[in-house]
């Protein structure tokens, strides 16, 4: 196989100037969002020195994502997705700008900071489903997977770069400047989407309110391939998400060095970036269901083996493998959702995918912490990885449409 077909497929960048602008805007905005994530965590910890308040930052982000998400998806499937995305982008920018104001002036209690984070997350819960229709509407079907892979690799690259830049800028310029840079980054996201044509739903618009939400849930329950993809992702994240276990496993097995702990977190991202950068052969294969099942199973096996390791370098290698497998599974999941869902339902199904992608890891980290509290970090990793493999095997054997697709 030629190197050109192994490297990430960049045809969408060459053939679609609109997609290219969207990708640039999205990339800069994701960079700003990771800087804000670090800044919020730092500010809340600096104000409270409380792990409970630090944990509440995650709740402030996830609860609105779940509570608003499905209803937002129904709204997205009733209107012009471009306009809705632009409104949501402005809303996010406004609340990050308010975070910047309080960062410069001070005096806002920690609950007020979390309220601003939650309000911005509400707008993010609306913007995500709206943006979910852009790639399948802008690119030909055979380039959708490549477009999603480009979104994935740039997002993971920003996940590596954003926290590091956030830490540097916090030290150099302070909290207010970090928030302000994120607010400005939404300007590029707005510019990227502003040139889009109107994108109303193709087909019958969603019914208003709860009825529209239920229509989307009925589609998910009845479409075996899409349902299987989301269940597979939930199995991988809820049963074997490792991040909350890293500090404990680092102390149990590797001497508790903060350098090792930092490398654990980076190894997953390095694996993800590398795999996505070399995803050309996978996205051209045209079998996202099989790739997702294999990737999710590999994720579980790699994490179970990591739980058994005492050599930190072998452990880091396994985390790179896990990160690579997870990245390919995520690209494949999104490809399934965006190519198998009718456009008229895509906002609601993308909202469900967003909830799975955002909520699953948080529940998985909670599960890992509870199991580790009863036993040990290594036990939580090994049992979680094995349960993930068993769950993926069950989905694969019970859903041949996913396995063969």
CSV table of C-alpha atoms in Angstrom, one decimal:
chain,number,residue,atom,x,y,z
A,1,UNK,CA,0.0,0.0,0.0
A,2,UNK,CA,1.4,3.4,-1.0
A,3,UNK,CA,2.3,6.0,1.6
A,4,UNK,CA,-0.2,8.5,0.1
A,5,UNK,CA,-3.1,6.1,0.8
A,6,UNK,CA,-1.9,5.5,4.3
A,7,UNK,CA,-1.6,9.1,5.4
A,8,UNK,CA,-4.8,10.9,6.3
A,9,UNK,CA,-7.0,11.6,3.3
A,10,UNK,CA,-6.9,15.4,2.6
A,11,UNK,CA,-9.2,15.4,-0.4
A,12,UNK,CA,-11.8,17.5,1.5
A,13,UNK,CA,-9.3,20.3,2.0
A,14,UNK,CA,-8.5,20.3,-1.8
A,15,UNK,CA,-12.1,20.0,-3.1
A,16,UNK,CA,-14.1,22.1,-0.6
A,17,UNK,CA,-12.9,25.7,0.3
A,18,UNK,CA,-16.0,25.9,2.6
A,19,UNK,CA,-14.9,22.8,4.6
A,20,UNK,CA,-11.4,24.2,4.7
A,21,UNK,CA,-12.6,27.5,6.3
A,22,UNK,CA,-14.8,25.5,8.8
A,23,UNK,CA,-11.9,23.3,9.8
A,24,UNK,CA,-9.6,26.3,10.4
A,25,UNK,CA,-12.2,28.1,12.5
A,26,UNK,CA,-13.0,24.9,14.4
A,27,UNK,CA,-9.4,24.2,15.1
A,28,UNK,CA,-8.7,27.6,16.6
A,29,UNK,CA,-11.8,27.5,18.6
A,30,UNK,CA,-11.0,24.0,20.1
A,31,UNK,CA,-7.5,25.4,21.0
A,32,UNK,CA,-9.2,28.2,22.9
A,33,UNK,CA,-11.6,25.9,24.6
A,34,UNK,CA,-8.8,23.7,26.0
A,35,UNK,CA,-7.0,26.8,27.2
A,36,UNK,CA,-10.2,27.8,29.0
A,37,UNK,CA,-10.6,24.3,30.5
A,38,UNK,CA,-7.2,24.6,32.1
A,39,UNK,CA,-7.9,28.2,33.2
A,40,UNK,CA,-11.2,27.3,34.9
A,41,UNK,CA,-9.6,24.3,36.7
A,42,UNK,CA,-6.7,26.5,37.9
A,43,UNK,CA,-9.0,29.4,39.0
A,44,UNK,CA,-11.4,27.1,40.9
A,45,UNK,CA,-8.6,25.3,42.6
A,46,UNK,CA,-6.8,28.5,43.5
A,47,UNK,CA,-10.0,29.9,45.0
A,48,UNK,CA,-11.1,26.8,46.9
A,49,UNK,CA,-8.3,24.2,47.2
A,50,UNK,CA,-11.2,21.7,47.1
A,51,UNK,CA,-11.3,18.6,45.0
A,52,UNK,CA,-15.1,18.7,45.3
A,53,UNK,CA,-15.3,22.1,43.6
A,54,UNK,CA,-12.7,21.1,41.0
A,55,UNK,CA,-14.9,18.1,40.2
A,56,UNK,CA,-17.9,20.4,40.0
A,57,UNK,CA,-16.3,22.0,36.9
A,58,UNK,CA,-16.9,18.7,35.0
A,59,UNK,CA,-20.5,18.6,36.2
A,60,UNK,CA,-21.0,22.3,35.1
A,61,UNK,CA,-20.0,21.2,31.6
A,62,UNK,CA,-21.8,17.8,31.3
A,63,UNK,CA,-25.1,18.4,33.0
A,64,UNK,CA,-26.2,21.1,30.5
A,65,UNK,CA,-24.8,19.0,27.6
A,66,UNK,CA,-27.2,16.2,28.6
A,67,UNK,CA,-30.1,18.3,29.7
A,68,UNK,CA,-30.2,20.6,26.8
A,69,UNK,CA,-28.7,18.3,24.1
A,70,UNK,CA,-31.7,16.2,23.0
A,71,UNK,CA,-34.1,19.2,22.9
A,72,UNK,CA,-31.4,21.2,21.1
A,73,UNK,CA,-31.2,18.4,18.5
A,74,UNK,CA,-34.9,18.7,17.9
A,75,UNK,CA,-34.6,22.4,17.4
A,76,UNK,CA,-31.7,22.0,15.0
A,77,UNK,CA,-33.9,19.6,12.9
A,78,UNK,CA,-36.6,22.3,12.6
A,79,UNK,CA,-34.5,25.2,11.4
A,80,UNK,CA,-31.5,26.5,9.4
A,81,UNK,CA,-28.5,24.7,10.9
A,82,UNK,CA,-26.1,27.4,9.8
A,83,UNK,CA,-28.0,30.2,11.6
A,84,UNK,CA,-28.4,28.1,14.7
A,85,UNK,CA,-24.7,27.4,14.8
A,86,UNK,CA,-23.9,31.1,14.4
A,87,UNK,CA,-26.2,32.0,17.3
A,88,UNK,CA,-24.7,29.3,19.5
A,89,UNK,CA,-21.2,30.4,18.7
A,90,UNK,CA,-22.0,34.0,19.7
A,91,UNK,CA,-23.6,32.7,22.9
A,92,UNK,CA,-20.5,30.7,23.8
A,93,UNK,CA,-18.3,33.7,23.0
A,94,UNK,CA,-20.4,36.0,25.2
A,95,UNK,CA,-20.1,33.8,28.3
A,96,UNK,CA,-16.4,33.2,27.8
A,97,UNK,CA,-16.0,37.0,27.5
A,98,UNK,CA,-17.9,37.3,30.9
A,99,UNK,CA,-15.4,34.8,32.3
A,100,UNK,CA,-12.6,37.1,31.0
A,101,UNK,CA,-14.3,40.1,32.7
A,102,UNK,CA,-14.4,38.4,36.1
A,103,UNK,CA,-10.9,37.2,35.5
A,104,UNK,CA,-9.7,40.8,35.2
A,105,UNK,CA,-11.8,42.3,37.9
A,106,UNK,CA,-12.2,39.4,40.5
A,107,UNK,CA,-14.8,39.3,43.2
A,108,UNK,CA,-17.0,36.6,41.5
A,109,UNK,CA,-17.7,33.6,43.8
A,110,UNK,CA,-16.8,30.2,42.6
A,111,UNK,CA,-20.5,29.3,42.1
A,112,UNK,CA,-20.8,32.3,39.7
A,113,UNK,CA,-17.8,31.0,37.7
A,114,UNK,CA,-19.4,27.6,37.4
A,115,UNK,CA,-22.7,29.2,36.4
A,116,UNK,CA,-20.9,31.0,33.5
A,117,UNK,CA,-19.3,27.7,32.5
A,118,UNK,CA,-22.7,26.0,32.5
A,119,UNK,CA,-24.3,28.7,30.5
A,120,UNK,CA,-21.6,28.5,27.9
A,121,UNK,CA,-22.0,24.7,27.8
A,122,UNK,CA,-25.7,25.1,27.1
A,123,UNK,CA,-24.9,27.0,23.9
A,124,UNK,CA,-22.3,24.3,23.1
A,125,UNK,CA,-25.0,21.7,23.4
A,126,UNK,CA,-26.9,23.6,20.7
A,127,UNK,CA,-23.9,24.3,18.5
A,128,UNK,CA,-22.7,20.7,18.4
A,129,UNK,CA,-25.8,19.1,16.8
A,130,UNK,CA,-26.0,22.0,14.3
A,131,UNK,CA,-22.3,21.5,13.3
A,132,UNK,CA,-22.9,17.8,13.0
A,133,UNK,CA,-24.7,18.2,9.7
A,134,UNK,CA,-22.0,20.3,8.0
A,135,UNK,CA,-19.7,17.5,6.9
A,136,UNK,CA,-22.3,15.2,5.2
A,137,UNK,CA,-24.0,18.2,3.6
A,138,UNK,CA,-20.7,19.8,2.3
A,139,UNK,CA,-18.8,16.7,1.2
A,140,UNK,CA,-19.6,13.8,-1.1
A,141,UNK,CA,-20.4,10.6,0.8
A,142,UNK,CA,-17.1,9.0,-0.1
A,143,UNK,CA,-15.2,11.9,1.6
A,144,UNK,CA,-17.3,12.1,4.8
A,145,UNK,CA,-15.0,9.8,6.7
A,146,UNK,CA,-12.0,11.7,5.6
A,147,UNK,CA,-13.6,15.0,6.7
A,148,UNK,CA,-14.4,13.6,10.1
A,149,UNK,CA,-10.8,12.3,10.4
A,150,UNK,CA,-9.5,15.7,9.7
A,151,UNK,CA,-11.7,17.1,12.4
A,152,UNK,CA,-10.5,14.4,14.8
A,153,UNK,CA,-6.7,14.9,14.1
A,154,UNK,CA,-6.9,18.7,14.5
A,155,UNK,CA,-9.0,18.4,17.6
A,156,UNK,CA,-6.5,15.9,19.2
A,157,UNK,CA,-3.6,18.1,18.2
A,158,UNK,CA,-5.2,21.0,20.0
A,159,UNK,CA,-5.8,18.7,23.0
A,160,UNK,CA,-2.0,18.3,23.2
A,161,UNK,CA,-1.2,22.0,22.5
A,162,UNK,CA,-4.1,23.8,24.3
A,163,UNK,CA,-3.5,22.8,27.9
A,164,UNK,CA,0.3,23.5,27.5
A,165,UNK,CA,-0.4,26.9,26.0
A,166,UNK,CA,-3.0,27.6,28.7
A,167,UNK,CA,-0.5,26.9,31.4
A,168,UNK,CA,2.2,29.1,29.8
A,169,UNK,CA,-0.3,32.0,29.3
A,170,UNK,CA,-1.6,31.7,32.8
A,171,UNK,CA,2.0,32.2,34.1
A,172,UNK,CA,2.8,35.0,31.7
A,173,UNK,CA,-0.5,37.0,31.4
A,174,UNK,CA,-2.9,35.8,34.0
A,175,UNK,CA,-6.5,34.4,34.0
A,176,UNK,CA,-8.3,37.2,32.2
A,177,UNK,CA,-6.1,37.1,29.1
A,178,UNK,CA,-6.5,33.3,28.8
A,179,UNK,CA,-10.3,33.7,28.8
A,180,UNK,CA,-10.1,36.6,26.4
A,181,UNK,CA,-8.1,34.6,23.9
A,182,UNK,CA,-10.8,31.9,23.9
A,183,UNK,CA,-13.5,34.5,23.4
A,184,UNK,CA,-11.6,35.8,20.4
A,185,UNK,CA,-11.1,32.3,19.0
A,186,UNK,CA,-14.9,32.0,18.5
A,187,UNK,CA,-14.6,34.8,16.0
A,188,UNK,CA,-12.8,32.4,13.6
A,189,UNK,CA,-15.4,29.7,14.2
A,190,UNK,CA,-18.1,32.3,13.3
A,191,UNK,CA,-16.2,33.3,10.2
A,192,UNK,CA,-15.8,29.7,9.1
A,193,UNK,CA,-19.5,29.1,9.2
A,194,UNK,CA,-20.7,32.5,8.1
A,195,UNK,CA,-20.1,31.7,4.4
A,196,UNK,CA,-22.1,28.5,4.4
A,197,UNK,CA,-25.4,28.4,2.5
A,198,UNK,CA,-28.6,28.0,4.4
A,199,UNK,CA,-28.9,24.4,5.7
A,200,UNK,CA,-32.5,23.6,6.5
A,201,UNK,CA,-33.4,19.9,7.1
A,202,UNK,CA,-33.9,17.8,4.0
A,203,UNK,CA,-37.3,16.1,4.5
A,204,UNK,CA,-40.0,16.7,7.0
A,205,UNK,CA,-38.9,19.1,9.8
A,206,UNK,CA,-38.9,17.8,13.4
A,207,UNK,CA,-42.0,18.1,15.5
A,208,UNK,CA,-41.9,20.6,18.3
A,209,UNK,CA,-40.9,19.8,21.9
A,210,UNK,CA,-40.9,16.4,23.4
A,211,UNK,CA,-42.6,14.8,20.4
A,212,UNK,CA,-39.6,15.7,18.2
A,213,UNK,CA,-37.2,14.3,20.9
A,214,UNK,CA,-39.2,11.0,21.0
A,215,UNK,CA,-39.1,10.7,17.3
A,216,UNK,CA,-35.3,10.8,17.4
A,217,UNK,CA,-35.1,8.3,20.2
A,218,UNK,CA,-37.4,5.9,18.2
A,219,UNK,CA,-35.0,6.2,15.3
A,220,UNK,CA,-32.1,5.3,17.6
A,221,UNK,CA,-33.9,2.4,19.1
A,222,UNK,CA,-34.9,1.0,15.7
A,223,UNK,CA,-31.8,1.5,13.6
A,224,UNK,CA,-29.5,-1.4,14.6
A,225,UNK,CA,-26.3,0.0,13.1
A,226,UNK,CA,-26.5,3.5,14.6
A,227,UNK,CA,-27.7,2.0,18.0
A,228,UNK,CA,-24.9,-0.5,18.0
A,229,UNK,CA,-22.3,2.2,17.3
A,230,UNK,CA,-23.4,4.3,20.2
A,231,UNK,CA,-23.7,1.3,22.5
A,232,UNK,CA,-20.2,0.2,21.6
A,233,UNK,CA,-18.9,3.7,22.4
A,234,UNK,CA,-20.7,3.6,25.8
A,235,UNK,CA,-19.2,0.2,26.5
A,236,UNK,CA,-15.7,1.5,25.8
A,237,UNK,CA,-16.0,4.7,27.9
A,238,UNK,CA,-18.2,3.7,30.8
A,239,UNK,CA,-16.5,0.3,31.4
A,240,UNK,CA,-12.8,1.2,30.8
A,241,UNK,CA,-12.2,4.9,30.9
A,242,UNK,CA,-8.8,5.1,32.6
A,243,UNK,CA,-8.0,8.8,33.3
A,244,UNK,CA,-9.3,9.0,36.9
A,245,UNK,CA,-7.2,5.9,37.7
A,246,UNK,CA,-3.9,7.3,36.5
A,247,UNK,CA,-2.8,9.0,39.8
A,248,UNK,CA,-3.6,5.9,41.8
A,249,UNK,CA,-1.9,3.5,39.4
A,250,UNK,CA,1.0,5.8,39.1
A,251,UNK,CA,1.4,5.7,42.9
A,252,UNK,CA,0.8,1.9,43.1
A,253,UNK,CA,3.1,0.9,40.3
A,254,UNK,CA,5.4,3.6,39.2
A,255,UNK,CA,6.5,5.5,42.3
A,256,UNK,CA,4.1,8.4,42.1
A,257,UNK,CA,6.3,10.7,40.0
A,258,UNK,CA,4.3,13.7,38.5
A,259,UNK,CA,6.4,13.3,35.3
A,260,UNK,CA,5.1,9.8,34.8
A,261,UNK,CA,1.5,10.9,35.4
A,262,UNK,CA,1.8,13.7,32.8
A,263,UNK,CA,3.2,11.2,30.3
A,264,UNK,CA,0.2,8.9,30.8
A,265,UNK,CA,-2.1,11.7,29.8
A,266,UNK,CA,0.0,12.7,26.8
A,267,UNK,CA,0.4,9.1,25.6
A,268,UNK,CA,-3.3,8.7,24.9
A,269,UNK,CA,-3.3,11.9,22.8
A,270,UNK,CA,-0.1,11.0,21.0
A,271,UNK,CA,-1.6,7.7,20.0
A,272,UNK,CA,-4.8,9.4,18.8
A,273,UNK,CA,-3.0,12.0,16.7
A,274,UNK,CA,-0.7,9.4,15.1
A,275,UNK,CA,-3.5,7.0,14.3
A,276,UNK,CA,-5.7,9.7,12.8
A,277,UNK,CA,-2.7,11.1,10.8
A,278,UNK,CA,-2.3,7.6,9.3
A,279,UNK,CA,-6.0,6.9,8.9
A,280,UNK,CA,-6.1,7.1,5.1
A,281,UNK,CA,-6.3,3.4,4.5
A,282,UNK,CA,-9.0,3.0,7.2
A,283,UNK,CA,-11.3,5.8,6.0
A,284,UNK,CA,-11.0,4.6,2.4
A,285,UNK,CA,-11.8,1.0,3.5
A,286,UNK,CA,-15.5,1.9,3.7
A,287,UNK,CA,-16.3,-0.4,6.7
A,288,UNK,CA,-16.6,1.9,9.7
A,289,UNK,CA,-18.6,-0.6,11.7
A,290,UNK,CA,-15.9,-3.3,11.6
A,291,UNK,CA,-13.2,-0.6,12.3
A,292,UNK,CA,-15.1,0.7,15.3
A,293,UNK,CA,-15.6,-2.8,16.8
A,294,UNK,CA,-11.9,-3.7,16.4
A,295,UNK,CA,-10.8,-0.3,17.7
A,296,UNK,CA,-13.0,-0.5,20.8
A,297,UNK,CA,-11.8,-4.0,21.5
A,298,UNK,CA,-8.2,-3.1,21.1
A,299,UNK,CA,-8.8,-0.1,23.5
A,300,UNK,CA,-10.1,-2.6,26.1
A,301,UNK,CA,-7.2,-5.1,25.7
A,302,UNK,CA,-4.5,-2.4,25.8
A,303,UNK,CA,-5.9,-0.9,29.0
A,304,UNK,CA,-6.3,-4.3,30.7
A,305,UNK,CA,-2.6,-5.0,29.8
A,306,UNK,CA,-1.6,-1.6,31.1
A,307,UNK,CA,-3.2,-2.5,34.4
A,308,UNK,CA,-0.8,-5.4,34.7
A,309,UNK,CA,2.4,-3.6,33.7
A,310,UNK,CA,5.2,-2.6,36.1
A,311,UNK,CA,7.5,-1.2,33.5
A,312,UNK,CA,6.5,2.4,32.8
A,313,UNK,CA,7.8,2.5,29.2
A,314,UNK,CA,5.8,-0.6,28.3
A,315,UNK,CA,2.8,0.9,30.0
A,316,UNK,CA,3.2,4.2,28.0
A,317,UNK,CA,3.4,2.1,24.8
A,318,UNK,CA,0.1,0.4,25.7
A,319,UNK,CA,-1.5,3.8,26.3
A,320,UNK,CA,-0.3,5.0,22.9
A,321,UNK,CA,-2.0,1.9,21.4
A,322,UNK,CA,-5.2,2.6,23.4
A,323,UNK,CA,-5.3,6.2,22.2
A,324,UNK,CA,-4.8,5.2,18.6
A,325,UNK,CA,-7.5,2.6,18.8
A,326,UNK,CA,-9.9,5.0,20.5
A,327,UNK,CA,-9.3,7.7,17.8
A,328,UNK,CA,-10.1,5.3,15.0
A,329,UNK,CA,-13.2,4.1,16.8
A,330,UNK,CA,-14.4,7.7,17.3
A,331,UNK,CA,-13.9,8.5,13.6
A,332,UNK,CA,-15.8,5.4,12.6
A,333,UNK,CA,-18.7,6.1,15.0
A,334,UNK,CA,-19.1,9.6,13.6
A,335,UNK,CA,-19.0,8.2,10.1
A,336,UNK,CA,-21.7,5.7,10.9
A,337,UNK,CA,-23.9,8.3,12.5
A,338,UNK,CA,-23.5,10.9,9.7
A,339,UNK,CA,-23.9,8.5,6.8
A,340,UNK,CA,-26.7,6.3,8.1
A,341,UNK,CA,-29.0,8.9,9.6
A,342,UNK,CA,-31.5,10.7,7.4
A,343,UNK,CA,-30.7,14.5,7.3
A,344,UNK,CA,-34.1,15.4,8.9
A,345,UNK,CA,-33.0,13.4,12.0
A,346,UNK,CA,-29.3,14.2,12.0
A,347,UNK,CA,-29.5,17.0,14.6
A,348,UNK,CA,-31.2,14.8,17.2
A,349,UNK,CA,-28.9,11.8,16.5
A,350,UNK,CA,-25.8,14.0,16.6
A,351,UNK,CA,-27.0,15.4,19.9
A,352,UNK,CA,-27.3,11.8,21.2
A,353,UNK,CA,-23.8,11.1,19.9
A,354,UNK,CA,-22.5,14.2,21.6
A,355,UNK,CA,-24.1,13.1,24.9
A,356,UNK,CA,-22.6,9.7,24.6
A,357,UNK,CA,-19.2,11.1,23.7
A,358,UNK,CA,-19.2,13.7,26.5
A,359,UNK,CA,-21.1,11.9,29.2
A,360,UNK,CA,-19.6,8.4,28.8
A,361,UNK,CA,-16.1,9.3,29.8
A,362,UNK,CA,-17.2,11.1,32.9
A,363,UNK,CA,-19.3,8.1,34.0
A,364,UNK,CA,-16.4,5.9,33.2
A,365,UNK,CA,-14.1,7.9,35.3
A,366,UNK,CA,-16.6,7.7,38.2
A,367,UNK,CA,-17.0,3.9,37.7
A,368,UNK,CA,-13.2,3.5,37.7
A,369,UNK,CA,-12.8,5.5,40.9
A,370,UNK,CA,-15.6,3.5,42.7
A,371,UNK,CA,-14.1,0.1,41.7
A,372,UNK,CA,-10.6,1.3,42.7
A,373,UNK,CA,-11.9,2.4,46.1
A,374,UNK,CA,-13.1,-1.2,46.7
A,375,UNK,CA,-10.0,-2.9,45.3
A,376,UNK,CA,-7.1,-1.2,43.6
A,377,UNK,CA,-6.3,0.9,40.5
A,378,UNK,CA,-4.8,-2.0,38.7
A,379,UNK,CA,-7.9,-4.2,39.4
A,380,UNK,CA,-10.2,-1.4,38.1
A,381,UNK,CA,-8.2,-1.1,34.9
A,382,UNK,CA,-8.0,-4.9,34.2
A,383,UNK,CA,-11.6,-5.7,35.0
A,384,UNK,CA,-12.8,-2.6,33.1
A,385,UNK,CA,-10.7,-3.5,30.0
A,386,UNK,CA,-12.0,-7.1,30.0
A,387,UNK,CA,-15.6,-6.0,30.5
A,388,UNK,CA,-15.2,-3.7,27.5
A,389,UNK,CA,-13.9,-6.5,25.3
A,390,UNK,CA,-16.8,-8.7,26.3
A,391,UNK,CA,-19.4,-6.0,25.7
A,392,UNK,CA,-17.9,-5.2,22.3
A,393,UNK,CA,-17.9,-8.9,21.4
A,394,UNK,CA,-21.6,-9.1,22.3
A,395,UNK,CA,-22.5,-6.1,20.2
A,396,UNK,CA,-20.5,-7.4,17.3
A,397,UNK,CA,-22.1,-10.9,17.4
A,398,UNK,CA,-25.6,-9.6,18.0
A,399,UNK,CA,-25.5,-6.9,15.4
A,400,UNK,CA,-24.2,-8.4,12.2
A,401,UNK,CA,-25.3,-5.2,10.3
A,402,UNK,CA,-22.7,-3.2,12.3
A,403,UNK,CA,-20.0,-5.9,12.0
A,404,UNK,CA,-20.4,-6.2,8.2
A,405,UNK,CA,-20.8,-2.5,7.5
